[in-house]
């Protein structure tokens, strides 16, 4: 059974950085796509970033462009989210998700395109 486990969350001051990791176990994902989503208190889950396993192409939400970088290590079946210049509005539980297929960019921004999800890791940014 596929299992996704996020790690790396924590408490940082505005302007600081964190690097999140998502380890995939149970099955090998050499194709398809991985995504990062987040959910803040009182808000719906929103798209953050997406990466394709094979070619490494990426897509980002406008709110994080230039600050966040998604990457992957295919050999380790792990994806990362490097978060720089963090802002209080970045505070949320961050989730990684996996899709066995490669959705088009608009669909890749929807959580309905991902069948597998991690448990989430808390990121808190103080002002």
JSON list of C-alpha atoms in Angstrom, two decimals:
[
{"chain": "A", "resi": 1, "resn": "UNK", "atom": "CA", "xyz": [0.00, 0.00, 0.00]},
{"chain": "A", "resi": 2, "resn": "UNK", "atom": "CA", "xyz": [1.27, 3.47, -0.86]},
{"chain": "A", "resi": 3, "resn": "UNK", "atom": "CA", "xyz": [2.30, 5.63, 2.08]},
{"chain": "A", "resi": 4, "resn": "UNK", "atom": "CA", "xyz": [3.41, 9.25, 2.05]},
{"chain": "A", "resi": 5, "resn": "UNK", "atom": "CA", "xyz": [5.12, 10.76, 5.08]},
{"chain": "A", "resi": 6, "resn": "UNK", "atom": "CA", "xyz": [5.87, 14.47, 5.38]},
{"chain": "A", "resi": 7, "resn": "UNK", "atom": "CA", "xyz": [8.50, 15.94, 7.66]},
{"chain": "A", "resi": 8, "resn": "UNK", "atom": "CA", "xyz": [10.43, 19.15, 8.22]},
{"chain": "A", "resi": 9, "resn": "UNK", "atom": "CA", "xyz": [7.73, 21.44, 9.51]},
{"chain": "A", "resi": 10, "resn": "UNK", "atom": "CA", "xyz": [8.24, 23.74, 12.45]},
{"chain": "A", "resi": 11, "resn": "UNK", "atom": "CA", "xyz": [8.07, 27.26, 13.83]},
{"chain": "A", "resi": 12, "resn": "UNK", "atom": "CA", "xyz": [10.03, 30.04, 12.14]},
{"chain": "A", "resi": 13, "resn": "UNK", "atom": "CA", "xyz": [10.02, 33.82, 12.08]},
{"chain": "A", "resi": 14, "resn": "UNK", "atom": "CA", "xyz": [8.89, 35.77, 9.05]},
{"chain": "A", "resi": 15, "resn": "UNK", "atom": "CA", "xyz": [11.66, 35.82, 6.47]},
{"chain": "A", "resi": 16, "resn": "UNK", "atom": "CA", "xyz": [13.02, 32.47, 7.56]},
{"chain": "A", "resi": 17, "resn": "UNK", "atom": "CA", "xyz": [13.26, 29.20, 5.68]},
{"chain": "A", "resi": 18, "resn": "UNK", "atom": "CA", "xyz": [12.16, 25.59, 6.01]},
{"chain": "A", "resi": 19, "resn": "UNK", "atom": "CA", "xyz": [12.61, 22.51, 3.88]},
{"chain": "A", "resi": 20, "resn": "UNK", "atom": "CA", "xyz": [9.83, 19.95, 3.82]},
{"chain": "A", "resi": 21, "resn": "UNK", "atom": "CA", "xyz": [10.30, 16.35, 2.74]},
{"chain": "A", "resi": 22, "resn": "UNK", "atom": "CA", "xyz": [7.84, 13.72, 1.60]},
{"chain": "A", "resi": 23, "resn": "UNK", "atom": "CA", "xyz": [8.98, 10.12, 1.51]},
{"chain": "A", "resi": 24, "resn": "UNK", "atom": "CA", "xyz": [7.02, 7.65, -0.59]},
{"chain": "A", "resi": 25, "resn": "UNK", "atom": "CA", "xyz": [6.97, 3.98, 0.37]},
{"chain": "A", "resi": 26, "resn": "UNK", "atom": "CA", "xyz": [5.10, 0.85, -0.61]},
{"chain": "A", "resi": 27, "resn": "UNK", "atom": "CA", "xyz": [5.34, 1.39, -4.35]},
{"chain": "A", "resi": 28, "resn": "UNK", "atom": "CA", "xyz": [7.76, 2.97, -6.78]},
{"chain": "A", "resi": 29, "resn": "UNK", "atom": "CA", "xyz": [6.68, 6.15, -8.48]},
{"chain": "A", "resi": 30, "resn": "UNK", "atom": "CA", "xyz": [8.87, 6.58, -11.54]},
{"chain": "A", "resi": 31, "resn": "UNK", "atom": "CA", "xyz": [6.22, 8.45, -13.46]},
{"chain": "A", "resi": 32, "resn": "UNK", "atom": "CA", "xyz": [3.22, 10.56, -12.67]},
{"chain": "A", "resi": 33, "resn": "UNK", "atom": "CA", "xyz": [3.32, 13.65, -10.51]},
{"chain": "A", "resi": 34, "resn": "UNK", "atom": "CA", "xyz": [3.63, 14.82, -6.93]},
{"chain": "A", "resi": 35, "resn": "UNK", "atom": "CA", "xyz": [2.06, 17.87, -5.39]},
{"chain": "A", "resi": 36, "resn": "UNK", "atom": "CA", "xyz": [2.20, 19.99, -2.26]},
{"chain": "A", "resi": 37, "resn": "UNK", "atom": "CA", "xyz": [-0.97, 21.43, -0.80]},
{"chain": "A", "resi": 38, "resn": "UNK", "atom": "CA", "xyz": [-1.66, 23.35, 2.38]},
{"chain": "A", "resi": 39, "resn": "UNK", "atom": "CA", "xyz": [-4.58, 24.10, 4.63]},
{"chain": "A", "resi": 40, "resn": "UNK", "atom": "CA", "xyz": [-4.70, 27.04, 7.01]},
{"chain": "A", "resi": 41, "resn": "UNK", "atom": "CA", "xyz": [-7.15, 27.31, 9.91]},
{"chain": "A", "resi": 42, "resn": "UNK", "atom": "CA", "xyz": [-10.58, 28.25, 8.65]},
{"chain": "A", "resi": 43, "resn": "UNK", "atom": "CA", "xyz": [-9.59, 27.88, 5.01]},
{"chain": "A", "resi": 44, "resn": "UNK", "atom": "CA", "xyz": [-9.91, 25.20, 2.36]},
{"chain": "A", "resi": 45, "resn": "UNK", "atom": "CA", "xyz": [-6.97, 23.16, 1.19]},
{"chain": "A", "resi": 46, "resn": "UNK", "atom": "CA", "xyz": [-5.09, 24.99, -1.55]},
{"chain": "A", "resi": 47, "resn": "UNK", "atom": "CA", "xyz": [-2.52, 24.13, -4.18]},
{"chain": "A", "resi": 48, "resn": "UNK", "atom": "CA", "xyz": [1.11, 25.07, -3.54]},
{"chain": "A", "resi": 49, "resn": "UNK", "atom": "CA", "xyz": [3.34, 23.31, -6.08]},
{"chain": "A", "resi": 50, "resn": "UNK", "atom": "CA", "xyz": [3.59, 20.30, -8.42]},
{"chain": "A", "resi": 51, "resn": "UNK", "atom": "CA", "xyz": [6.43, 18.34, -9.98]},
{"chain": "A", "resi": 52, "resn": "UNK", "atom": "CA", "xyz": [6.57, 15.55, -12.55]},
{"chain": "A", "resi": 53, "resn": "UNK", "atom": "CA", "xyz": [8.67, 12.54, -11.60]},
{"chain": "A", "resi": 54, "resn": "UNK", "atom": "CA", "xyz": [10.07, 11.92, -15.06]},
{"chain": "A", "resi": 55, "resn": "UNK", "atom": "CA", "xyz": [11.17, 15.29, -16.39]},
{"chain": "A", "resi": 56, "resn": "UNK", "atom": "CA", "xyz": [11.00, 17.39, -13.26]},
{"chain": "A", "resi": 57, "resn": "UNK", "atom": "CA", "xyz": [8.86, 20.14, -14.69]},
{"chain": "A", "resi": 58, "resn": "UNK", "atom": "CA", "xyz": [7.23, 22.31, -12.04]},
{"chain": "A", "resi": 59, "resn": "UNK", "atom": "CA", "xyz": [4.26, 24.52, -11.41]},
{"chain": "A", "resi": 60, "resn": "UNK", "atom": "CA", "xyz": [3.59, 26.92, -8.53]},
{"chain": "A", "resi": 61, "resn": "UNK", "atom": "CA", "xyz": [0.77, 28.86, -7.03]},
{"chain": "A", "resi": 62, "resn": "UNK", "atom": "CA", "xyz": [1.16, 32.59, -7.61]},
{"chain": "A", "resi": 63, "resn": "UNK", "atom": "CA", "xyz": [1.39, 33.19, -3.88]},
{"chain": "A", "resi": 64, "resn": "UNK", "atom": "CA", "xyz": [4.63, 31.21, -3.56]},
{"chain": "A", "resi": 65, "resn": "UNK", "atom": "CA", "xyz": [6.39, 31.86, -6.87]},
{"chain": "A", "resi": 66, "resn": "UNK", "atom": "CA", "xyz": [9.93, 33.07, -6.35]},
{"chain": "A", "resi": 67, "resn": "UNK", "atom": "CA", "xyz": [9.94, 31.91, -2.72]},
{"chain": "A", "resi": 68, "resn": "UNK", "atom": "CA", "xyz": [9.24, 28.16, -2.82]},
{"chain": "A", "resi": 69, "resn": "UNK", "atom": "CA", "xyz": [11.03, 25.48, -4.82]},
{"chain": "A", "resi": 70, "resn": "UNK", "atom": "CA", "xyz": [9.75, 21.95, -5.34]},
{"chain": "A", "resi": 71, "resn": "UNK", "atom": "CA", "xyz": [12.21, 19.21, -6.25]},
{"chain": "A", "resi": 72, "resn": "UNK", "atom": "CA", "xyz": [12.48, 15.44, -6.29]},
{"chain": "A", "resi": 73, "resn": "UNK", "atom": "CA", "xyz": [14.98, 12.64, -5.76]},
{"chain": "A", "resi": 74, "resn": "UNK", "atom": "CA", "xyz": [13.75, 9.75, -7.86]},
{"chain": "A", "resi": 75, "resn": "UNK", "atom": "CA", "xyz": [16.24, 7.28, -6.38]},
{"chain": "A", "resi": 76, "resn": "UNK", "atom": "CA", "xyz": [14.96, 8.02, -2.88]},
{"chain": "A", "resi": 77, "resn": "UNK", "atom": "CA", "xyz": [11.31, 8.32, -3.88]},
{"chain": "A", "resi": 78, "resn": "UNK", "atom": "CA", "xyz": [11.25, 11.64, -2.09]},
{"chain": "A", "resi": 79, "resn": "UNK", "atom": "CA", "xyz": [10.05, 15.12, -2.94]},
{"chain": "A", "resi": 80, "resn": "UNK", "atom": "CA", "xyz": [11.00, 18.36, -1.24]},
{"chain": "A", "resi": 81, "resn": "UNK", "atom": "CA", "xyz": [9.62, 21.81, -0.78]},
{"chain": "A", "resi": 82, "resn": "UNK", "atom": "CA", "xyz": [12.21, 24.47, -0.04]},
{"chain": "A", "resi": 83, "resn": "UNK", "atom": "CA", "xyz": [10.42, 27.45, 1.46]},
{"chain": "A", "resi": 84, "resn": "UNK", "atom": "CA", "xyz": [12.25, 30.77, 1.66]},
{"chain": "A", "resi": 85, "resn": "UNK", "atom": "CA", "xyz": [11.16, 34.22, 2.78]},
{"chain": "A", "resi": 86, "resn": "UNK", "atom": "CA", "xyz": [8.30, 32.73, 4.73]},
{"chain": "A", "resi": 87, "resn": "UNK", "atom": "CA", "xyz": [5.36, 34.93, 5.62]},
{"chain": "A", "resi": 88, "resn": "UNK", "atom": "CA", "xyz": [2.74, 34.60, 8.36]},
{"chain": "A", "resi": 89, "resn": "UNK", "atom": "CA", "xyz": [0.16, 33.79, 5.69]},
{"chain": "A", "resi": 90, "resn": "UNK", "atom": "CA", "xyz": [2.18, 30.67, 4.84]},
{"chain": "A", "resi": 91, "resn": "UNK", "atom": "CA", "xyz": [1.14, 29.19, 8.18]},
{"chain": "A", "resi": 92, "resn": "UNK", "atom": "CA", "xyz": [-0.72, 25.96, 7.48]},
{"chain": "A", "resi": 93, "resn": "UNK", "atom": "CA", "xyz": [-0.59, 22.20, 7.57]},
{"chain": "A", "resi": 94, "resn": "UNK", "atom": "CA", "xyz": [1.31, 21.11, 4.47]},
{"chain": "A", "resi": 95, "resn": "UNK", "atom": "CA", "xyz": [0.40, 17.89, 2.69]},
{"chain": "A", "resi": 96, "resn": "UNK", "atom": "CA", "xyz": [2.11, 15.99, -0.07]},
{"chain": "A", "resi": 97, "resn": "UNK", "atom": "CA", "xyz": [0.09, 14.05, -2.60]},
{"chain": "A", "resi": 98, "resn": "UNK", "atom": "CA", "xyz": [0.76, 11.59, -5.42]},
{"chain": "A", "resi": 99, "resn": "UNK", "atom": "CA", "xyz": [-0.83, 10.94, -8.79]},
{"chain": "A", "resi": 100, "resn": "UNK", "atom": "CA", "xyz": [-0.02, 7.94, -10.96]},
{"chain": "A", "resi": 101, "resn": "UNK", "atom": "CA", "xyz": [-0.74, 9.99, -14.03]},
{"chain": "A", "resi": 102, "resn": "UNK", "atom": "CA", "xyz": [0.44, 13.33, -15.35]},
{"chain": "A", "resi": 103, "resn": "UNK", "atom": "CA", "xyz": [-2.47, 15.74, -15.23]},
{"chain": "A", "resi": 104, "resn": "UNK", "atom": "CA", "xyz": [-2.51, 18.88, -17.32]},
{"chain": "A", "resi": 105, "resn": "UNK", "atom": "CA", "xyz": [-1.44, 22.01, -15.46]},
{"chain": "A", "resi": 106, "resn": "UNK", "atom": "CA", "xyz": [-4.95, 23.22, -14.58]},
{"chain": "A", "resi": 107, "resn": "UNK", "atom": "CA", "xyz": [-5.97, 19.79, -13.29]},
{"chain": "A", "resi": 108, "resn": "UNK", "atom": "CA", "xyz": [-2.68, 19.40, -11.42]},
{"chain": "A", "resi": 109, "resn": "UNK", "atom": "CA", "xyz": [-3.71, 22.33, -9.24]},
{"chain": "A", "resi": 110, "resn": "UNK", "atom": "CA", "xyz": [-6.79, 20.47, -8.04]},
{"chain": "A", "resi": 111, "resn": "UNK", "atom": "CA", "xyz": [-6.55, 18.06, -5.12]},
{"chain": "A", "resi": 112, "resn": "UNK", "atom": "CA", "xyz": [-9.00, 15.81, -6.94]},
{"chain": "A", "resi": 113, "resn": "UNK", "atom": "CA", "xyz": [-6.17, 14.79, -9.29]},
{"chain": "A", "resi": 114, "resn": "UNK", "atom": "CA", "xyz": [-4.26, 13.06, -6.48]},
{"chain": "A", "resi": 115, "resn": "UNK", "atom": "CA", "xyz": [-5.20, 9.68, -5.08]},
{"chain": "A", "resi": 116, "resn": "UNK", "atom": "CA", "xyz": [-2.59, 9.36, -2.32]},
{"chain": "A", "resi": 117, "resn": "UNK", "atom": "CA", "xyz": [-1.98, 11.74, 0.58]},
{"chain": "A", "resi": 118, "resn": "UNK", "atom": "CA", "xyz": [0.33, 12.13, 3.52]},
{"chain": "A", "resi": 119, "resn": "UNK", "atom": "CA", "xyz": [-0.66, 13.00, 7.08]},
{"chain": "A", "resi": 120, "resn": "UNK", "atom": "CA", "xyz": [0.59, 16.57, 6.90]},
{"chain": "A", "resi": 121, "resn": "UNK", "atom": "CA", "xyz": [3.25, 18.59, 8.68]},
{"chain": "A", "resi": 122, "resn": "UNK", "atom": "CA", "xyz": [2.65, 21.86, 10.52]},
{"chain": "A", "resi": 123, "resn": "UNK", "atom": "CA", "xyz": [4.38, 25.04, 9.40]},
{"chain": "A", "resi": 124, "resn": "UNK", "atom": "CA", "xyz": [3.96, 28.10, 11.60]},
{"chain": "A", "resi": 125, "resn": "UNK", "atom": "CA", "xyz": [5.42, 31.48, 10.67]},
{"chain": "A", "resi": 126, "resn": "UNK", "atom": "CA", "xyz": [5.44, 34.14, 13.36]},
{"chain": "A", "resi": 127, "resn": "UNK", "atom": "CA", "xyz": [5.60, 37.88, 12.80]}
]
